[in-house]
């Protein structure tokens, strides 16, 4: 996969050299280009923003530098690989609190792309025509991390890159960790423990030390379901009842949670 990021703060992306993302780059599984939007300005002040039409607070990012930046990246200018046919398997992702909410499912979709371009907006956002024009050439997705507001898209892009890159084949040593983790099946992961068996008066749950793999699996499933029901009623409500068995339903209703479509449980 190749990821290009356009931003007025390239320094934000230092962490992409670190840890497992850095390793994925070093091993050739991932190519990253971080580009300063101001390279595509032509005035002495390297202006990227202006006041909003229609009035209102703040500033809006002008379309011209963005248009040139996207032209260059899509065409494979500045030493970037050529995109090929219209769009060339490139998808534009624009972080914004007004976007659709980023989820693990979206991370999987984006991880399947050959190329991603992230356009980091600041201020009140990017002139909408940049996205409308880009959408005539490639898929464009406006994405939000959640219901709160950041100064700009940079941190959101770091978050999304981490979620996406760890899904690329070969990046995680143990692919099993992907199958077990929170959100893999629409439920949260159960709590985890390691040595010592007792710490500050808190013992590890006895069952995890029993060696009975069937009971351990059932216990983990119970913990995962109870956690999900308590912390994330939205995830519980969205669960496909077909993924629940009779024991799951008994556990949840015993704990006072109604399960939609419980009669369909296996
Ligand atoms: Cl993606 N961008 C900004 N600026 N704020 C956000 C966000 C993104 N997601 C949540 N808040």
Short mmCIF file of C-alpha atoms and ligand atoms in Angstrom, two decimals:
data_model
loop_
_atom_site.label_atom_id
_atom_site.label_comp_id
_atom_site.label_asym_id
_atom_site.label_seq_id
_atom_site.Cartn_x
_atom_site.Cartn_y
_atom_site.Cartn_z
CA UNK A 1 0.00 0.00 0.00
CA UNK A 2 1.04 3.60 -0.58
CA UNK A 3 -0.22 6.42 1.65
CA UNK A 4 0.25 10.10 0.84
CA UNK A 5 -0.60 12.78 3.36
CA UNK A 6 -1.03 16.46 2.52
CA UNK A 7 -0.86 18.84 5.48
CA UNK A 8 0.41 22.25 6.55
CA UNK A 9 2.10 20.50 9.51
CA UNK A 10 4.33 17.71 8.13
CA UNK A 11 6.09 17.57 11.56
CA UNK A 12 2.98 15.91 13.00
CA UNK A 13 3.81 12.75 11.07
CA UNK A 14 7.13 11.91 12.73
CA UNK A 15 5.44 8.97 14.52
CA UNK A 16 4.97 7.25 11.14
CA UNK A 17 8.70 6.42 11.32
CA UNK A 18 8.25 4.59 14.64
CA UNK A 19 7.18 1.20 15.88
CA UNK A 20 5.25 -1.18 13.66
CA UNK A 21 4.36 1.45 11.04
CA UNK A 22 8.05 2.28 10.70
CA UNK A 23 8.82 -1.42 10.43
CA UNK A 24 6.15 -1.89 7.74
CA UNK A 25 7.79 0.92 5.78
CA UNK A 26 11.29 -0.47 6.24
CA UNK A 27 10.15 -3.90 5.04
CA UNK A 28 8.46 -2.47 1.93
CA UNK A 29 4.87 -3.40 2.91
CA UNK A 30 4.04 0.29 3.12
CA UNK A 31 5.21 3.43 1.35
CA UNK A 32 4.45 6.81 2.91
CA UNK A 33 4.81 10.30 1.49
CA UNK A 34 4.12 13.35 3.67
CA UNK A 35 3.72 16.60 1.71
CA UNK A 36 3.55 20.22 2.81
CA UNK A 37 0.49 21.84 1.21
CA UNK A 38 2.39 25.13 1.03
CA UNK A 39 4.68 23.70 -1.66
CA UNK A 40 1.68 24.21 -3.97
CA UNK A 41 1.19 27.89 -3.15
CA UNK A 42 2.62 30.63 -5.38
CA UNK A 43 2.44 33.84 -3.32
CA UNK A 44 5.20 35.12 -1.01
CA UNK A 45 3.07 34.46 2.07
CA UNK A 46 2.31 30.89 0.91
CA UNK A 47 -1.35 31.50 1.71
CA UNK A 48 -3.62 28.49 2.15
CA UNK A 49 -6.74 30.06 3.70
CA UNK A 50 -9.24 32.87 3.27
CA UNK A 51 -12.49 34.11 4.84
CA UNK A 52 -15.66 32.10 4.27
CA UNK A 53 -18.22 33.13 1.64
CA UNK A 54 -21.49 33.88 3.37
CA UNK A 55 -19.69 35.12 6.47
CA UNK A 56 -19.09 33.40 9.76
CA UNK A 57 -16.14 32.76 12.02
CA UNK A 58 -12.78 31.29 11.10
CA UNK A 59 -11.06 30.66 7.82
CA UNK A 60 -11.55 28.17 4.99
CA UNK A 61 -8.77 26.48 3.03
CA UNK A 62 -8.57 27.87 -0.51
CA UNK A 63 -9.06 25.37 -3.32
CA UNK A 64 -6.06 26.20 -5.57
CA UNK A 65 -3.20 24.64 -3.54
CA UNK A 66 -5.33 21.58 -2.81
CA UNK A 67 -6.20 21.16 -6.48
CA UNK A 68 -2.54 21.30 -7.49
CA UNK A 69 -1.50 18.97 -4.68
CA UNK A 70 -4.06 16.34 -5.66
CA UNK A 71 -3.22 16.71 -9.38
CA UNK A 72 0.46 16.11 -8.58
CA UNK A 73 -0.15 13.11 -6.35
CA UNK A 74 -2.68 11.46 -8.64
CA UNK A 75 -0.53 11.99 -11.73
CA UNK A 76 2.53 10.69 -9.94
CA UNK A 77 4.44 13.96 -9.99
CA UNK A 78 7.26 14.69 -7.55
CA UNK A 79 8.68 11.19 -7.80
CA UNK A 80 5.46 9.50 -6.76
CA UNK A 81 4.32 6.34 -8.57
CA UNK A 82 1.88 7.05 -11.44
CA UNK A 83 -1.72 6.34 -10.55
CA UNK A 84 -2.58 4.78 -13.95
CA UNK A 85 -6.17 4.86 -15.24
CA UNK A 86 -8.59 7.59 -14.02
CA UNK A 87 -8.15 7.61 -10.28
CA UNK A 88 -5.67 4.77 -10.67
CA UNK A 89 -6.86 2.90 -7.60
CA UNK A 90 -6.48 6.01 -5.45
CA UNK A 91 -8.94 6.91 -2.75
CA UNK A 92 -9.08 10.33 -1.11
CA UNK A 93 -9.80 10.39 2.62
CA UNK A 94 -10.63 13.69 4.26
CA UNK A 95 -10.71 13.84 8.06
CA UNK A 96 -13.45 16.13 9.33
CA UNK A 97 -15.80 16.17 12.33
CA UNK A 98 -18.58 16.38 9.71
CA UNK A 99 -17.64 13.00 8.18
CA UNK A 100 -19.01 9.50 8.64
CA UNK A 101 -17.66 7.80 11.72
CA UNK A 102 -14.47 5.77 11.34
CA UNK A 103 -14.93 2.14 12.37
CA UNK A 104 -12.99 -1.10 12.22
CA UNK A 105 -15.10 -2.03 9.18
CA UNK A 106 -13.97 1.16 7.45
CA UNK A 107 -10.36 0.40 8.40
CA UNK A 108 -10.75 -2.97 6.63
CA UNK A 109 -12.20 -1.28 3.52
CA UNK A 110 -9.39 1.25 3.38
CA UNK A 111 -6.75 -1.43 4.01
CA UNK A 112 -7.91 -3.10 0.78
CA UNK A 113 -6.99 -0.03 -1.34
CA UNK A 114 -3.72 0.24 -3.23
CA UNK A 115 -3.29 3.92 -2.58
CA UNK A 116 -4.74 6.37 -0.09
CA UNK A 117 -4.38 10.13 -0.07
CA UNK A 118 -5.22 11.88 3.20
CA UNK A 119 -6.05 15.59 2.93
CA UNK A 120 -5.66 17.24 6.32
CA UNK A 121 -7.85 20.29 6.73
CA UNK A 122 -7.30 22.99 9.34
CA UNK A 123 -9.42 25.97 10.34
CA UNK A 124 -13.08 25.56 9.37
CA UNK A 125 -12.23 23.04 6.65
CA UNK A 126 -11.39 22.80 2.95
CA UNK A 127 -13.42 24.56 0.22
CA UNK A 128 -16.06 21.97 -0.70
CA UNK A 129 -15.24 22.27 -4.42
CA UNK A 130 -11.93 20.51 -3.82
CA UNK A 131 -13.81 17.40 -2.68
CA UNK A 132 -16.52 17.73 -5.34
CA UNK A 133 -13.92 17.99 -8.09
CA UNK A 134 -11.80 15.15 -6.68
CA UNK A 135 -14.94 12.99 -6.57
CA UNK A 136 -15.13 13.19 -10.39
CA UNK A 137 -11.78 11.39 -10.50
CA UNK A 138 -11.66 9.08 -7.48
CA UNK A 139 -13.69 7.88 -4.52
CA UNK A 140 -13.73 10.49 -1.76
CA UNK A 141 -14.62 9.70 1.84
CA UNK A 142 -15.04 12.28 4.59
CA UNK A 143 -14.31 10.60 7.89
CA UNK A 144 -14.71 11.61 11.55
CA UNK A 145 -13.14 9.89 14.54
CA UNK A 146 -16.14 10.59 16.73
CA UNK A 147 -18.36 13.26 18.22
CA UNK A 148 -15.78 15.80 19.33
CA UNK A 149 -13.70 18.45 17.53
CA UNK A 150 -9.93 18.52 17.00
CA UNK A 151 -7.87 21.46 15.74
CA UNK A 152 -7.26 19.68 12.46
CA UNK A 153 -7.13 16.34 10.70
CA UNK A 154 -3.49 15.47 11.44
CA UNK A 155 -4.01 13.44 14.61
CA UNK A 156 -7.05 11.77 13.05
CA UNK A 157 -4.87 10.67 10.13
CA UNK A 158 -2.32 9.16 12.50
CA UNK A 159 -5.14 7.24 14.18
CA UNK A 160 -6.55 6.00 10.89
CA UNK A 161 -3.11 5.05 9.53
CA UNK A 162 -2.43 2.95 12.59
CA UNK A 163 -5.79 1.19 12.37
CA UNK A 164 -5.33 0.54 8.62
CA UNK A 165 -1.65 -0.43 8.52
CA UNK A 166 -1.96 -3.08 11.23
CA UNK A 167 -4.52 -4.85 9.00
CA UNK A 168 -2.12 -5.13 6.04
CA UNK A 169 -1.01 -8.73 5.52
CA UNK A 170 2.41 -9.32 7.05
CA UNK A 171 2.38 -6.31 9.41
CA UNK A 172 1.26 -8.16 12.55
CA UNK A 173 3.43 -11.14 13.42
CA UNK A 174 0.50 -13.07 14.85
CA UNK A 175 -2.62 -12.76 12.68
CA UNK A 176 -4.64 -14.46 15.46
CA UNK A 177 -4.53 -11.22 17.43
CA UNK A 178 -6.74 -9.70 14.73
CA UNK A 179 -9.39 -12.41 15.11
CA UNK A 180 -9.63 -12.09 18.89
CA UNK A 181 -9.49 -8.36 19.48
CA UNK A 182 -12.21 -5.87 20.35
CA UNK A 183 -14.53 -5.04 17.43
CA UNK A 184 -13.47 -8.10 15.41
CA UNK A 185 -16.96 -9.61 15.83
CA UNK A 186 -18.90 -6.58 17.00
CA UNK A 187 -18.14 -7.24 20.68
CA UNK A 188 -15.47 -5.89 23.02
CA UNK A 189 -12.58 -8.09 24.08
CA UNK A 190 -12.63 -9.77 27.52
CA UNK A 191 -10.14 -8.56 30.18
CA UNK A 192 -6.64 -10.05 30.09
CA UNK A 193 -4.21 -11.13 32.84
CA UNK A 194 -0.61 -12.25 33.17
CA UNK A 195 1.74 -13.20 36.02
CA UNK A 196 1.91 -12.95 38.99
CA UNK A 197 -1.18 -15.01 39.99
CA UNK A 198 -1.92 -12.57 42.82
CA UNK A 199 -1.00 -8.90 42.84
CA UNK A 200 -1.83 -6.33 45.56
CA UNK A 201 -4.55 -8.59 46.86
CA UNK A 202 -6.14 -9.08 43.43
CA UNK A 203 -6.04 -12.68 42.20
CA UNK A 204 -6.21 -13.72 38.55
CA UNK A 205 -9.66 -15.31 37.96
CA UNK A 206 -9.24 -18.94 38.96
CA UNK A 207 -10.77 -20.27 35.75
CA UNK A 208 -7.96 -18.81 33.60
CA UNK A 209 -5.48 -20.96 35.57
CA UNK A 210 -7.59 -24.11 35.38
CA UNK A 211 -6.21 -25.36 32.05
CA UNK A 212 -9.79 -26.18 30.95
CA UNK A 213 -9.82 -24.59 27.50
CA UNK A 214 -13.54 -25.09 26.95
CA UNK A 215 -14.48 -23.34 30.18
CA UNK A 216 -11.90 -20.62 29.56
CA UNK A 217 -13.36 -19.90 26.12
CA UNK A 218 -16.88 -19.76 27.59
CA UNK A 219 -15.71 -17.44 30.42
CA UNK A 220 -14.03 -15.10 27.95
CA UNK A 221 -17.14 -15.05 25.81
CA UNK A 222 -19.28 -14.20 28.88
CA UNK A 223 -16.94 -11.38 29.92
CA UNK A 224 -16.88 -10.00 26.39
CA UNK A 225 -20.67 -9.98 26.13
CA UNK A 226 -21.23 -8.46 29.58
CA UNK A 227 -18.67 -5.74 28.91
CA UNK A 228 -20.23 -4.95 25.58
CA UNK A 229 -23.73 -4.81 27.08
CA UNK A 230 -22.64 -2.51 29.92
CA UNK A 231 -20.30 -0.21 28.04
CA UNK A 232 -21.61 -0.24 24.51
CA UNK A 233 -25.36 -0.81 24.33
CA UNK A 234 -25.13 0.47 20.73
CA UNK A 235 -22.89 -2.48 19.78
CA UNK A 236 -25.15 -4.93 21.63
CA UNK A 237 -28.20 -3.61 19.77
CA UNK A 238 -26.38 -3.97 16.44
CA UNK A 239 -25.29 -7.58 17.05
CA UNK A 240 -26.62 -10.13 14.58
CA UNK A 241 -28.78 -12.40 16.81
CA UNK A 242 -27.59 -15.28 14.62
CA UNK A 243 -24.10 -14.91 16.17
CA UNK A 244 -25.53 -15.53 19.67
CA UNK A 245 -26.20 -18.95 21.11
CA UNK A 246 -28.75 -19.85 23.80
CA UNK A 247 -26.12 -19.52 26.55
CA UNK A 248 -25.24 -16.02 25.35
CA UNK A 249 -28.89 -14.98 25.50
CA UNK A 250 -29.38 -16.58 28.95
CA UNK A 251 -26.28 -14.78 30.26
CA UNK A 252 -27.38 -11.40 28.96
CA UNK A 253 -31.00 -11.63 30.04
CA UNK A 254 -29.84 -12.93 33.46
CA UNK A 255 -27.79 -9.73 33.74
CA UNK A 256 -30.83 -7.65 32.83
CA UNK A 257 -30.09 -6.97 29.13
CA UNK A 258 -32.74 -7.50 26.50
CA UNK A 259 -31.40 -9.04 23.32
CA UNK A 260 -33.07 -8.11 20.05
CA UNK A 261 -34.16 -11.24 18.14
CA UNK A 262 -33.18 -13.51 21.08
CA UNK A 263 -35.61 -16.17 19.83
CA UNK A 264 -33.34 -16.58 16.77
CA UNK A 265 -30.35 -17.66 18.91
CA UNK A 266 -28.85 -21.06 18.16
CL1 LIG B 1 -11.36 13.51 11.52
N1 LIG B 1 -11.08 16.00 12.28
C1 LIG B 1 -11.27 17.01 13.14
N2 LIG B 1 -10.77 18.21 12.87
N3 LIG B 1 -11.95 16.89 14.27
C2 LIG B 1 -12.44 15.68 14.52
C3 LIG B 1 -12.27 14.59 13.68
C4 LIG B 1 -11.57 14.79 12.55
N4 LIG B 1 -12.88 13.52 14.19
C5 LIG B 1 -13.41 13.94 15.34
N5 LIG B 1 -13.15 15.24 15.54
#
